[in-house]
Amino acid sequence: LSILTGMYPPTSGEASVFNLDMFGELDEVRKLLGVCPQFDILFDLLTPKEHLELFCMFKGVPKSQIQKEINKTLFDVDLESKRNSYSKT
């Protein structure tokens, strides 16, 4: 799964997802797939806002929509008051 989501490069072979070439159209594939790592994915020196900006970029959210997505997500998970606090705190 790590190769299919683009976390690790392939060593050989071919793969497709929804008729998209995994290795030639990875940006499009990433818009359709996600991965839930089995470890804590938070970075100590990023804030919730910065994490969400990063994840939006990974998922290809248009820049004009990123702040809207961040605001909605922080509201949905009741973290608005922690928007600018480092994750390690």
Tab-separated table of N, CA, C and O in Angstrom, residues 13-61:
chain	number	residue	atom	x	y	z
A	13	GLY	N	7.880	-3.073	-12.068
A	13	GLY	CA	6.493	-3.429	-12.286
A	13	GLY	C	5.619	-2.253	-12.673
A	13	GLY	O	6.092	-1.134	-12.872
A	14	GLU	N	4.328	-2.535	-12.758
A	14	GLU	CA	3.341	-1.539	-13.141
A	14	GLU	C	2.138	-1.656	-12.209
A	14	GLU	O	1.875	-2.725	-11.655
A	15	ALA	N	1.411	-0.559	-12.088
A	15	ALA	CA	0.178	-0.577	-11.296
A	15	ALA	C	-0.729	0.532	-11.799
A	15	ALA	O	-0.258	1.564	-12.291
A	16	SER	N	-2.030	0.296	-11.670
A	16	SER	CA	-2.978	1.340	-12.029
A	16	SER	C	-4.081	1.388	-10.980
A	16	SER	O	-4.391	0.391	-10.333
A	17	VAL	N	-4.648	2.560	-10.820
A	17	VAL	CA	-5.747	2.783	-9.898
A	17	VAL	C	-6.811	3.552	-10.662
A	17	VAL	O	-6.538	4.631	-11.205
A	18	PHE	N	-8.017	2.989	-10.767
A	18	PHE	CA	-9.089	3.615	-11.532
A	18	PHE	C	-8.614	4.007	-12.933
A	18	PHE	O	-8.868	5.107	-13.412
A	19	ASN	N	-7.875	3.096	-13.561
A	19	ASN	CA	-7.325	3.280	-14.912
A	19	ASN	C	-6.300	4.399	-15.019
A	19	ASN	O	-6.015	4.879	-16.109
A	20	LEU	N	-5.742	4.838	-13.902
A	20	LEU	CA	-4.662	5.829	-13.913
A	20	LEU	C	-3.346	5.116	-13.656
A	20	LEU	O	-3.251	4.268	-12.766
A	21	ASP	N	-2.323	5.465	-14.417
A	21	ASP	CA	-0.996	4.898	-14.234
A	21	ASP	C	-0.413	5.420	-12.918
A	21	ASP	O	-0.225	6.622	-12.746
A	22	MET	N	-0.145	4.506	-11.998
A	22	MET	CA	0.350	4.888	-10.674
A	22	MET	C	1.623	5.719	-10.737
A	22	MET	O	1.855	6.563	-9.897
A	23	PHE	N	2.439	5.453	-11.697
A	23	PHE	CA	3.749	6.070	-11.701
A	23	PHE	C	3.845	7.249	-12.666
A	23	PHE	O	4.713	8.083	-12.515
A	24	GLY	N	2.914	7.357	-13.583
A	24	GLY	CA	2.902	8.480	-14.497
A	24	GLY	C	1.871	9.535	-14.130
A	24	GLY	O	1.965	10.679	-14.565
A	25	GLU	N	0.881	9.138	-13.326
A	25	GLU	CA	-0.211	10.050	-12.963
A	25	GLU	C	-0.435	10.067	-11.448
A	25	GLU	O	-1.561	10.124	-10.965
A	26	LEU	N	0.665	10.034	-10.705
A	26	LEU	CA	0.590	9.934	-9.256
A	26	LEU	C	-0.190	11.088	-8.621
A	26	LEU	O	-0.948	10.884	-7.676
A	27	ASP	N	-0.046	12.294	-9.142
A	27	ASP	CA	-0.787	13.432	-8.577
A	27	ASP	C	-2.296	13.206	-8.657
A	27	ASP	O	-3.020	13.514	-7.714
A	28	GLU	N	-2.763	12.649	-9.758
A	28	GLU	CA	-4.192	12.365	-9.916
A	28	GLU	C	-4.620	11.206	-9.016
A	28	GLU	O	-5.694	11.237	-8.424
A	29	VAL	N	-3.765	10.190	-8.910
A	29	VAL	CA	-4.075	9.045	-8.052
A	29	VAL	C	-4.193	9.495	-6.605
A	29	VAL	O	-5.094	9.069	-5.878
A	30	ARG	N	-3.306	10.382	-6.169
A	30	ARG	CA	-3.332	10.857	-4.777
A	30	ARG	C	-4.620	11.594	-4.437
A	30	ARG	O	-5.011	11.653	-3.288
A	31	LYS	N	-5.265	12.164	-5.437
A	31	LYS	CA	-6.545	12.835	-5.190
A	31	LYS	C	-7.645	11.828	-4.874
A	31	LYS	O	-8.652	12.168	-4.270
A	32	LEU	N	-7.434	10.572	-5.283
A	32	LEU	CA	-8.442	9.529	-5.104
A	32	LEU	C	-8.162	8.619	-3.912
A	32	LEU	O	-9.072	7.972	-3.401
A	33	LEU	N	-6.907	8.522	-3.510
A	33	LEU	CA	-6.506	7.601	-2.451
A	33	LEU	C	-5.970	8.354	-1.243
A	33	LEU	O	-5.517	9.472	-1.341
A	34	GLY	N	-5.989	7.679	-0.141
A	34	GLY	CA	-5.366	8.191	1.067
A	34	GLY	C	-4.768	7.027	1.819
A	34	GLY	O	-5.003	5.867	1.500
A	35	VAL	N	-3.990	7.334	2.804
A	35	VAL	CA	-3.394	6.299	3.633
A	35	VAL	C	-3.476	6.754	5.082
A	35	VAL	O	-3.352	7.941	5.374
A	36	CYS	N	-3.732	5.824	5.960
A	36	CYS	CA	-3.787	6.112	7.388
A	36	CYS	C	-2.625	5.365	8.041
A	36	CYS	O	-2.728	4.170	8.313
A	37	PRO	N	-1.503	6.050	8.263
A	37	PRO	CA	-0.340	5.379	8.852
A	37	PRO	C	-0.672	4.831	10.245
A	37	PRO	O	-1.522	5.366	10.942
A	38	GLN	N	0.038	3.810	10.628
A	38	GLN	CA	-0.175	3.193	11.930
A	38	GLN	C	0.769	3.779	12.978
A	38	GLN	O	1.165	3.110	13.913
A	39	PHE	N	1.107	5.034	12.818
A	39	PHE	CA	1.937	5.739	13.802
A	39	PHE	C	1.469	7.175	13.855
A	39	PHE	O	0.693	7.622	13.014
A	40	ASP	N	1.931	7.906	14.846
A	40	ASP	CA	1.527	9.293	15.031
A	40	ASP	C	2.153	10.155	13.938
A	40	ASP	O	3.364	10.281	13.860
A	41	ILE	N	1.339	10.730	13.087
A	41	ILE	CA	1.807	11.488	11.936
A	41	ILE	C	1.994	12.970	12.242
A	41	ILE	O	2.343	13.755	11.381
A	42	LEU	N	1.775	13.385	13.473
A	42	LEU	CA	1.915	14.796	13.815
A	42	LEU	C	3.386	15.176	13.976
A	42	LEU	O	4.180	14.417	14.533
A	43	PHE	N	3.718	16.362	13.504
A	43	PHE	CA	5.065	16.893	13.637
A	43	PHE	C	5.073	17.880	14.796
A	43	PHE	O	4.254	18.809	14.836
A	44	ASP	N	5.985	17.686	15.733
A	44	ASP	CA	6.027	18.487	16.966
A	44	ASP	C	6.047	19.989	16.733
A	44	ASP	O	5.454	20.744	17.495
A	45	LEU	N	6.748	20.431	15.715
A	45	LEU	CA	6.943	21.868	15.522
A	45	LEU	C	5.999	22.468	14.480
A	45	LEU	O	6.266	23.556	13.959
A	46	LEU	N	4.907	21.773	14.182
A	46	LEU	CA	3.861	22.331	13.331
A	46	LEU	C	2.596	22.514	14.165
A	46	LEU	O	2.326	21.747	15.083
A	47	THR	N	1.845	23.519	13.818
A	47	THR	CA	0.554	23.768	14.469
A	47	THR	C	-0.537	22.970	13.747
A	47	THR	O	-0.307	22.488	12.630
A	48	PRO	N	-1.727	22.842	14.358
A	48	PRO	CA	-2.826	22.191	13.630
A	48	PRO	C	-3.085	22.861	12.279
A	48	PRO	O	-3.299	22.175	11.275
A	49	LYS	N	-3.039	24.189	12.249
A	49	LYS	CA	-3.249	24.920	10.989
A	49	LYS	C	-2.195	24.515	9.954
A	49	LYS	O	-2.509	24.248	8.793
A	50	GLU	N	-0.940	24.456	10.371
A	50	GLU	CA	0.141	24.104	9.452
A	50	GLU	C	0.033	22.654	8.986
A	50	GLU	O	0.296	22.348	7.816
A	51	HIS	N	-0.355	21.744	9.889
A	51	HIS	CA	-0.576	20.355	9.486
A	51	HIS	C	-1.651	20.277	8.414
A	51	HIS	O	-1.488	19.588	7.401
A	52	LEU	N	-2.746	20.970	8.643
A	52	LEU	CA	-3.846	20.919	7.683
A	52	LEU	C	-3.462	21.550	6.348
A	52	LEU	O	-3.864	21.051	5.289
A	53	GLU	N	-2.675	22.619	6.373
A	53	GLU	CA	-2.178	23.211	5.122
A	53	GLU	C	-1.354	22.177	4.349
A	53	GLU	O	-1.514	22.014	3.135
A	54	LEU	N	-0.491	21.478	5.066
A	54	LEU	CA	0.357	20.457	4.452
A	54	LEU	C	-0.487	19.342	3.841
A	54	LEU	O	-0.290	18.948	2.688
A	55	PHE	N	-1.476	18.839	4.601
A	55	PHE	CA	-2.319	17.765	4.098
A	55	PHE	C	-3.162	18.224	2.915
A	55	PHE	O	-3.401	17.453	1.983
A	56	CYS	N	-3.612	19.474	2.941
A	56	CYS	CA	-4.360	20.015	1.794
A	56	CYS	C	-3.492	20.013	0.539
A	56	CYS	O	-3.960	19.673	-0.546
A	57	MET	N	-2.232	20.402	0.703
A	57	MET	CA	-1.324	20.406	-0.448
A	57	MET	C	-1.105	18.986	-0.966
A	57	MET	O	-1.093	18.753	-2.168
A	58	PHE	N	-0.940	18.021	-0.033
A	58	PHE	CA	-0.769	16.620	-0.440
A	58	PHE	C	-1.962	16.144	-1.258
A	58	PHE	O	-1.807	15.388	-2.210
A	59	LYS	N	-3.152	16.547	-0.850
A	59	LYS	CA	-4.377	16.084	-1.499
A	59	LYS	C	-4.772	16.918	-2.715
A	59	LYS	O	-5.757	16.628	-3.372
A	60	GLY	N	-4.021	17.966	-3.016
A	60	GLY	CA	-4.315	18.761	-4.205
A	60	GLY	C	-5.481	19.716	-4.060
A	60	GLY	O	-6.109	20.077	-5.053
A	61	VAL	N	-5.782	20.131	-2.830
A	61	VAL	CA	-6.856	21.109	-2.623
A	61	VAL	C	-6.420	22.433	-3.246
A	61	VAL	O	-5.302	22.889	-3.006
